[in-house]
mmCIF file of C-alpha atoms in Angstrom:
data_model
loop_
_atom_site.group_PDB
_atom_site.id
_atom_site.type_symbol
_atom_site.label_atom_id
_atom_site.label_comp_id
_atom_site.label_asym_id
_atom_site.label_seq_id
_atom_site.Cartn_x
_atom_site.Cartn_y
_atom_site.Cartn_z
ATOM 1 C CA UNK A 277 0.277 4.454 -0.414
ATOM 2 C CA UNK A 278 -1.360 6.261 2.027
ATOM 3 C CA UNK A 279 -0.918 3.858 4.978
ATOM 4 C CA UNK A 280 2.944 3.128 3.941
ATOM 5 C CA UNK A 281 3.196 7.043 3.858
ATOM 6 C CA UNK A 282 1.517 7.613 7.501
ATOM 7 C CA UNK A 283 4.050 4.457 9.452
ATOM 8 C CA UNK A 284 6.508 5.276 7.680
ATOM 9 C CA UNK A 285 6.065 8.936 9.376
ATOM 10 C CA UNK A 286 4.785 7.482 12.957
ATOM 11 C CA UNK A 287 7.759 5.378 13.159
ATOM 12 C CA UNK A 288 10.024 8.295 12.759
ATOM 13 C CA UNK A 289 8.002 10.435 15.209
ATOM 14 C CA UNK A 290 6.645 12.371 12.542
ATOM 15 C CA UNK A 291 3.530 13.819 12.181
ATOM 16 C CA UNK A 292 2.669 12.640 15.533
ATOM 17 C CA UNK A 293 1.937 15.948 16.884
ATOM 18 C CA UNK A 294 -0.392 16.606 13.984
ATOM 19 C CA UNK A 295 -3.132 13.480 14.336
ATOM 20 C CA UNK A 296 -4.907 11.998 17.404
ATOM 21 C CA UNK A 297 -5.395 8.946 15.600
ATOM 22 C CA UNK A 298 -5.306 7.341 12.635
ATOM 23 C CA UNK A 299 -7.230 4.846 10.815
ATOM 24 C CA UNK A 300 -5.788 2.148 7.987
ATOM 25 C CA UNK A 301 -7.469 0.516 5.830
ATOM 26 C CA UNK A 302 -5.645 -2.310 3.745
ATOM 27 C CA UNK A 303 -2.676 -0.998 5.542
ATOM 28 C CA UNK A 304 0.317 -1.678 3.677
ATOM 29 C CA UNK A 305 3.890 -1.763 4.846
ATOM 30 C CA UNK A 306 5.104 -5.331 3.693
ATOM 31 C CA UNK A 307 4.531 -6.381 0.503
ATOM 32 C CA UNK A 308 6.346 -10.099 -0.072
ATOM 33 C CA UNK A 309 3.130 -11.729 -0.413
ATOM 34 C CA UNK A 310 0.729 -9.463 -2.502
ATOM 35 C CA UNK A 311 -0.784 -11.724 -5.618
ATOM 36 C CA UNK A 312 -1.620 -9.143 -7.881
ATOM 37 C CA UNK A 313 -0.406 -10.644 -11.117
ATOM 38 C CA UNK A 314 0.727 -6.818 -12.396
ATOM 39 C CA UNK A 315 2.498 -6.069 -8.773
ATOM 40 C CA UNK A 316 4.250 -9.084 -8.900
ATOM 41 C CA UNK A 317 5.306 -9.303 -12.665
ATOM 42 C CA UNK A 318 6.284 -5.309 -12.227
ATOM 43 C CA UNK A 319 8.317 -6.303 -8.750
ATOM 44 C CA UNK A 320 9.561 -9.526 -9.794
ATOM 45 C CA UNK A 321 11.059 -8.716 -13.370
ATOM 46 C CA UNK A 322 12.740 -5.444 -12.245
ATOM 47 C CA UNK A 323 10.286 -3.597 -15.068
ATOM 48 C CA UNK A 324 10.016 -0.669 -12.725
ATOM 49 C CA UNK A 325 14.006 0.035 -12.760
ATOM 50 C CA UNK A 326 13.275 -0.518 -16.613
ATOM 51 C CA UNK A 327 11.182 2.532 -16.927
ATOM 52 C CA UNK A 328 13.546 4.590 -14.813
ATOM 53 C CA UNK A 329 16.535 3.473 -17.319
ATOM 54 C CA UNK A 330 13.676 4.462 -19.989
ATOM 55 C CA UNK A 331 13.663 8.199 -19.177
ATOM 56 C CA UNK A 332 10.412 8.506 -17.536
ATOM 57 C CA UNK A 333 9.897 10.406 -14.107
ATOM 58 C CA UNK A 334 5.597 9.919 -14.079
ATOM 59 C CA UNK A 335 4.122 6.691 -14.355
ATOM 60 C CA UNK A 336 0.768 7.778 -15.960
ATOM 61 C CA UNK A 337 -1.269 5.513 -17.109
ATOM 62 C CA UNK A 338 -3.494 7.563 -19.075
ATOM 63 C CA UNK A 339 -0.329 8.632 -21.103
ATOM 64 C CA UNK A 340 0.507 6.715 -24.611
ATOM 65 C CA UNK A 341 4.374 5.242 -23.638
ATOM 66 C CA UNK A 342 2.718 3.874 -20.668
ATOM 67 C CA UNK A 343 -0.336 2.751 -21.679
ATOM 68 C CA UNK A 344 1.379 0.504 -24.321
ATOM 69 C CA UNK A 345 3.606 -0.504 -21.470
ATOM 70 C CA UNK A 346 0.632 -1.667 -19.506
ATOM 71 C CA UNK A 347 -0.733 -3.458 -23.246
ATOM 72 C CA UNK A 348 2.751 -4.864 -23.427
ATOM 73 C CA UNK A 349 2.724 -6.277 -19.640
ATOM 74 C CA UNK A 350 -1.004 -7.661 -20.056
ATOM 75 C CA UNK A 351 0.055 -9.964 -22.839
ATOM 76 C CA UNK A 352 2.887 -12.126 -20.230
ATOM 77 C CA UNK A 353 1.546 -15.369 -18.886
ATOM 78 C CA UNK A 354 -0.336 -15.515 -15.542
ATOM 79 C CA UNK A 355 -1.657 -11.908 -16.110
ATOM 80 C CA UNK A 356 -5.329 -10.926 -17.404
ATOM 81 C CA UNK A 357 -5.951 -7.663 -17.562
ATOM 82 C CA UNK A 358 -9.605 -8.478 -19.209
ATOM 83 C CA UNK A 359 -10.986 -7.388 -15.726
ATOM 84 C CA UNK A 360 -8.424 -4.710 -14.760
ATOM 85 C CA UNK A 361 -9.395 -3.542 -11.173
ATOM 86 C CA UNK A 362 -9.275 -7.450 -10.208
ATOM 87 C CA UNK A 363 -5.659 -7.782 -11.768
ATOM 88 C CA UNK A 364 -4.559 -4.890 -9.464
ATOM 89 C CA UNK A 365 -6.508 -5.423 -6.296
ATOM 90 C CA UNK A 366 -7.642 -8.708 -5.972
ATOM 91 C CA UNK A 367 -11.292 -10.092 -6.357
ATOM 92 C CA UNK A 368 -13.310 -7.689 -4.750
ATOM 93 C CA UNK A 369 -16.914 -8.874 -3.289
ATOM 94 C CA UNK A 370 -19.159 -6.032 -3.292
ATOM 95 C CA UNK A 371 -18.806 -3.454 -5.942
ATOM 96 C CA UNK A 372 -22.114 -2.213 -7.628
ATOM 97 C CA UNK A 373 -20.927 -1.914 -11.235
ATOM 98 C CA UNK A 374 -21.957 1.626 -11.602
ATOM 99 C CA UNK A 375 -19.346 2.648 -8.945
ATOM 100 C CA UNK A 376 -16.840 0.428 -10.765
ATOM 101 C CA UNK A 377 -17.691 2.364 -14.409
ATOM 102 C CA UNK A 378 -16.856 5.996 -12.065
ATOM 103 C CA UNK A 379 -13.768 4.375 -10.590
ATOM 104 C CA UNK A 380 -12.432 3.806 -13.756
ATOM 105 C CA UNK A 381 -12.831 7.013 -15.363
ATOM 106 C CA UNK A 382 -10.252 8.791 -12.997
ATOM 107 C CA UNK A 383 -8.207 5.834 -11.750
ATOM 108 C CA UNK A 384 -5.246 5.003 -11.762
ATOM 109 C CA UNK A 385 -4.063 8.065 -11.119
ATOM 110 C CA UNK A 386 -0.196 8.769 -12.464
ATOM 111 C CA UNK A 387 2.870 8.687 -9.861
ATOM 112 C CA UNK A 388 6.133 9.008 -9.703
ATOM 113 C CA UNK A 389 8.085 6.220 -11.280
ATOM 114 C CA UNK A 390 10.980 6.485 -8.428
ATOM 115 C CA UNK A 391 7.165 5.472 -6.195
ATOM 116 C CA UNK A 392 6.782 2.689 -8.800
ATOM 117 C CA UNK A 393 10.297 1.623 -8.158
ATOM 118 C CA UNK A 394 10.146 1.582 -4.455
ATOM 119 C CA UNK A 395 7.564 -0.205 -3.959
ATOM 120 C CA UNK A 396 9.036 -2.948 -5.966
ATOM 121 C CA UNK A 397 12.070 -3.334 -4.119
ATOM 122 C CA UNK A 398 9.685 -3.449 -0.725
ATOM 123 C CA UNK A 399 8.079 -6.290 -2.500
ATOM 124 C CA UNK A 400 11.052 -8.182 -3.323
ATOM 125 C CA UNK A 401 13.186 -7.407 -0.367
ATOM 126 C CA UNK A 402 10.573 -8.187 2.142
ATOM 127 C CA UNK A 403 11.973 -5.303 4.132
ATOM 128 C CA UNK A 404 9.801 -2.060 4.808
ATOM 129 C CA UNK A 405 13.227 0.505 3.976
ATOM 130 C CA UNK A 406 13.964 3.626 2.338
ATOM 131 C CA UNK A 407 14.267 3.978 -1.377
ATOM 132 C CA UNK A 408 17.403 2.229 -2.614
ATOM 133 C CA UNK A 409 19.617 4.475 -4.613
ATOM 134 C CA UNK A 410 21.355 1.470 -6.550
ATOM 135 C CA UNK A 411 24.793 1.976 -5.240
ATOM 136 C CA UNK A 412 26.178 2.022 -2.129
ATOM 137 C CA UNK A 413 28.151 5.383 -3.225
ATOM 138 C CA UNK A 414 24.276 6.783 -3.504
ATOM 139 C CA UNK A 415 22.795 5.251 -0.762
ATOM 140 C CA UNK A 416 26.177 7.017 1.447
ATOM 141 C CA UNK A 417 24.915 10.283 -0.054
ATOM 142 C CA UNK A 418 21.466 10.255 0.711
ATOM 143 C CA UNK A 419 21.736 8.476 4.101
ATOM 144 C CA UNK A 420 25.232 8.105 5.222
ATOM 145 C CA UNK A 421 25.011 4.380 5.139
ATOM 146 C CA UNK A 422 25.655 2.148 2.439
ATOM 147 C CA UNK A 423 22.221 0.141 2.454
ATOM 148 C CA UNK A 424 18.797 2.126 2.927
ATOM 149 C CA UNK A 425 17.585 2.349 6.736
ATOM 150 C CA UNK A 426 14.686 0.155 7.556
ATOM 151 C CA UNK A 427 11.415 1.829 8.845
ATOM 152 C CA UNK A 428 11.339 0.364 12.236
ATOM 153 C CA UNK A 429 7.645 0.382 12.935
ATOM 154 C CA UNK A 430 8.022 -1.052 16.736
ATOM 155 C CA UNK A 431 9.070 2.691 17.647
ATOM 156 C CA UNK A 432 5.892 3.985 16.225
ATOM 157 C CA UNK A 433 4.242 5.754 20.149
ATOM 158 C CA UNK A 434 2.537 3.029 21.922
ATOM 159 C CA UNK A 435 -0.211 5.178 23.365
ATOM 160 C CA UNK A 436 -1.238 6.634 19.329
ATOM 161 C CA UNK A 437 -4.357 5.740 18.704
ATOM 162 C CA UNK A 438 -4.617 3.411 15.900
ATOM 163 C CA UNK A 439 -7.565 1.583 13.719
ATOM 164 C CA UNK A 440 -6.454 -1.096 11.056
ATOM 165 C CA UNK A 441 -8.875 -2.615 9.292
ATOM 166 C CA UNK A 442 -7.901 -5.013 6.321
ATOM 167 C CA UNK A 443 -9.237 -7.819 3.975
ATOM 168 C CA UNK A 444 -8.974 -12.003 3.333
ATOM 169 C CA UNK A 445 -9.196 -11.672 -0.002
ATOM 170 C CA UNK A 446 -6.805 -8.632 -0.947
ATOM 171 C CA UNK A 447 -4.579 -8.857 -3.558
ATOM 172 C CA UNK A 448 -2.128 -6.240 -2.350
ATOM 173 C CA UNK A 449 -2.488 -5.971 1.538
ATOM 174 C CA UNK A 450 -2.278 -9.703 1.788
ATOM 175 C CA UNK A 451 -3.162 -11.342 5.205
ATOM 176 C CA UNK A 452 0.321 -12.836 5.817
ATOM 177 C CA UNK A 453 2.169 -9.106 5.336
ATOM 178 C CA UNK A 454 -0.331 -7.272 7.277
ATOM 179 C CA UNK A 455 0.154 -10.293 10.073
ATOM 180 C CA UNK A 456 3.955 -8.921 9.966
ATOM 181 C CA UNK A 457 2.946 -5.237 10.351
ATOM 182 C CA UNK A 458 0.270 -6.278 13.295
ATOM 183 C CA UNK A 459 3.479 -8.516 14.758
ATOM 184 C CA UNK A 460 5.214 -4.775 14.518
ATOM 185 C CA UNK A 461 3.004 -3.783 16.530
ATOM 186 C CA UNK A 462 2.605 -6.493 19.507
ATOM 187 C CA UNK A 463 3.991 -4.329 21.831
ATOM 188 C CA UNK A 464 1.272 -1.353 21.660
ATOM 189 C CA UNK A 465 -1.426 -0.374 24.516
ATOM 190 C CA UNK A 466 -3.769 -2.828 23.193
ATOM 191 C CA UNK A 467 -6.406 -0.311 24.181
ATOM 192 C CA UNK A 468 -4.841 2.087 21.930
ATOM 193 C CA UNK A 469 -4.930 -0.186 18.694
ATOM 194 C CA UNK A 470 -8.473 -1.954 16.843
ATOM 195 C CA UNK A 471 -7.865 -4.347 14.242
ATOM 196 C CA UNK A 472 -10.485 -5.683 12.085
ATOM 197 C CA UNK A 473 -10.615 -8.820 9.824
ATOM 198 C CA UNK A 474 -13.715 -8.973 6.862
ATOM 199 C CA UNK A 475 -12.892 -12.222 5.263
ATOM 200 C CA UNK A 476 -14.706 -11.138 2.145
ATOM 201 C CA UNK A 477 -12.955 -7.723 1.016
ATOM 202 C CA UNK A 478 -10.268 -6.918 -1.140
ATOM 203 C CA UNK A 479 -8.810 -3.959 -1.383
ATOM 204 C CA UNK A 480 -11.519 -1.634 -3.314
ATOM 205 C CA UNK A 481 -14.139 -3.122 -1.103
ATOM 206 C CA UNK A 482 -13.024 -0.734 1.487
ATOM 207 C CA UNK A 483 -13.190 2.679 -0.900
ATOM 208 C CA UNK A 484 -16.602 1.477 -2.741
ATOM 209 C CA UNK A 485 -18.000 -1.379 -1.021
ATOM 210 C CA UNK A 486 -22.103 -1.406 -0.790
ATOM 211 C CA UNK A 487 -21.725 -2.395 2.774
ATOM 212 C CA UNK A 488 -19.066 -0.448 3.727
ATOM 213 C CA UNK A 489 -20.600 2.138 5.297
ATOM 214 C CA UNK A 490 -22.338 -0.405 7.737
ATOM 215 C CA UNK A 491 -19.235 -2.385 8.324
ATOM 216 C CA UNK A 492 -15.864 -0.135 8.045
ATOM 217 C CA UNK A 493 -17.075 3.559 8.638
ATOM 218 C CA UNK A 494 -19.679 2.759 11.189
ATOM 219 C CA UNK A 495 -16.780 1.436 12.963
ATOM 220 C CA UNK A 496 -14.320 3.910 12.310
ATOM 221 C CA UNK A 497 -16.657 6.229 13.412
ATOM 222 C CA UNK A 498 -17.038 4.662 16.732
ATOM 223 C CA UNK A 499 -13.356 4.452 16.819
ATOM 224 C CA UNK A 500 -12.959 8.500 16.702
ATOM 225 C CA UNK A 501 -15.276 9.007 19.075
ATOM 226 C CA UNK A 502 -13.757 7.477 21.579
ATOM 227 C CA UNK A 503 -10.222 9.016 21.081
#
């Protein structure tokens, strides 16, 4: 959420006056290709809208109405929630299992389910746009246009320094949506934007990785320092 939250700013010239750079890692913007069984079934099936219609404003896993949601979404075909970071992020390579054990004490944390819903239309519109109201009655209330305004991430400033660093094997960033964000971004001073590719990493890799410090933040590092 983080990296949708920080384009979605840059490309409105927000925040841009508050940061001399940024780095991204598993930047996500586009979303029609993540394989995460539980993304997909939740984008797919329209169960986010479901929970809205349900009542609830906080998606938290940790309470009881969600939790047996989550039970009750384990049990559909294709999705195996036996190894639950994996069904949410992909296959990640180099977790110790310690750091997994930690992870899992305090994650997921809850949201907003209006954050749950959003994200599912960006998955199954392809489109990186502001939160669709439903109607076109809402959307003309909130934005003065019937259909949400796209994030147009070509306008984010060509000269803001910018690291992205993302993986082959991620279950949510997937390859093919980041290679639309990067395509976003064709037009930037190419010596104001890095991108790096580790073949091997999914999306934890880059919080809790055992190499990460030696391949991502080394770099990142580097990248600061020369801003």
């Amino acid at each position: 959420m983080g990296t949708l939250i920080a384009l979605a700013s840059f490309s409105e010239g927000k925040m841009i006056d508050k940061v001399r750079s940024a780095a991204l890692l598993s930047p996500i913007a586009y979303l029609s290709h993540m394989t995460t069984p539980l993304g997909v079934v939740l984008a797919t099936s329209f169960v986010a809208e479901g929970v809205t219609l349900a009542g609830l404003a906080e998606f938290n896993p940790k309470c009881q109405i969600v939790a047996d949601f989550l039970t009750w979404l384990c049990k559909m075909p294709g999705v195996d929630c036996s190894d639950y970071l994996t069904a949410i992020t992909g296959e990640n390579c180099c977790l110790n299992s310690s750091a997994v054990s930690l992870f899992l004490q305090n994650e997921p944390q809850p949201t907003s389910v209006k954050n749950m819903v959003h994200l599912a239309q960006t998955a199954r519109s392809g489109v990186f746009a502001k939160y669709n109201y439903g109607t076109a009655e809402h959307n003309l209330q909130h934005y003065g246009e019937v259909r949400p305004p796209v994030y147009n991430l070509s306008n984010i400033a060509k000269n803001l320094p910018l690291f992205l660093s993302y993986g082959g094997r991620d279950a949510l960033s997937d390859t093919r949506d980041v290679g639309t964000l990067l395509d976003c971004l064709k037009l930037h001073d190419p010596d104001k934007l890095t991108v790096q590719f580790i073949e091997d990493y999914a999306h934890v890799d880059f919080i809790m990785g055992i190499n990460a410090k030696d391949l991502v933040y080394s770099a990142i590092i580097k990248f600061f320092r020369r801003q």
